[in-house]
Coordinates of C-alpha atoms in Angstrom, one line a residue:
E1 CA -15.6 -8.4 1.0
P2 CA -13.8 -6.6 4.0
G3 CA -15.4 -5.7 7.0
R4 CA -15.7 -2.5 9.0
D5 CA -13.1 -3.3 11.1
E6 CA -10.6 -4.1 8.0
I7 CA -12.1 -0.8 6.5
R8 CA -11.5 1.2 9.6
A9 CA -8.0 -0.2 10.0
A10 CA -7.1 0.5 6.3
L11 CA -8.1 4.2 6.7
L12 CA -6.3 4.7 9.8
E13 CA -3.3 3.5 8.4
A14 CA -3.8 5.8 5.3
A15 CA -4.2 8.7 7.7
T16 CA -0.9 7.9 9.5
F17 CA 0.9 8.1 6.4
A18 CA -0.9 11.3 5.1
R19 CA 0.0 12.9 8.2
D20 CA 3.8 12.8 7.0
E21 CA 3.2 13.1 3.1
P22 CA 0.3 13.1 0.7
T23 CA -1.5 10.0 0.5
V24 CA -4.0 8.4 -2.0
A25 CA -6.2 5.5 -0.5
I26 CA -8.6 3.9 -2.8
A27 CA -11.8 2.2 -1.4
H28 CA -14.4 0.6 -3.5
P29 CA -17.9 2.3 -2.7
S30 CA -19.9 -0.2 -0.1
I31 CA -22.6 0.6 2.6
E32 CA -19.7 -0.7 4.9
V33 CA -17.3 2.0 3.4
V34 CA -19.7 4.6 3.9
E35 CA -20.9 3.9 7.5
V36 CA -17.0 3.9 8.3
L37 CA -16.4 7.0 6.9
R38 CA -19.4 8.5 8.4
E39 CA -17.7 7.6 11.8
E40 CA -14.1 8.3 10.9
L41 CA -14.1 11.7 8.9
P42 CA -15.2 14.1 11.4
K43 CA -12.0 12.5 13.9
L44 CA -9.7 12.6 11.0
H45 CA -10.8 16.2 10.2
D46 CA -10.2 17.3 13.7
Q47 CA -6.8 16.0 13.4
G48 CA -6.0 17.8 10.5
V49 CA -6.2 14.9 7.9
G50 CA -8.2 16.0 4.8
I51 CA -10.0 13.4 2.7
Y52 CA -11.0 14.4 -1.0
P53 CA -12.2 12.2 -4.1
V54 CA -9.8 11.9 -6.3
S55 CA -11.8 13.4 -9.3
R56 CA -11.6 16.9 -6.9
L57 CA -8.0 16.5 -7.1
L58 CA -7.5 15.8 -10.9
I59 CA -9.9 18.5 -11.7
G60 CA -8.1 21.3 -9.1
A61 CA -4.8 20.2 -10.9
R62 CA -6.2 20.8 -14.2
E63 CA -7.9 24.3 -13.1
G64 CA -4.7 25.0 -11.0
T65 CA -7.3 24.8 -7.9
A66 CA -6.4 22.1 -6.0
S67 CA -7.3 21.9 -2.2
P68 CA -5.5 23.7 0.0
G69 CA -2.3 22.2 1.4
I70 CA -2.5 19.7 -1.8
N71 CA 0.2 19.9 -3.9
V72 CA -0.5 18.1 -7.1
Q73 CA 2.0 17.6 -9.7

């Protein structure tokens, strides 16, 4: 199991990619993932990086209501 520092590094790396193009990052649910997301999500949102569950993207694509700024093809 990766630790909080490794999870944070992977999240921030994905956020860097997401600034240039849509990016999918997959994480297995764990206490460490939840804690890192709780700490980092507000900062990422302030930087304009949106994080959404894949289920929301798939439902939005099916219904034609994907989140603003997300182009699901």
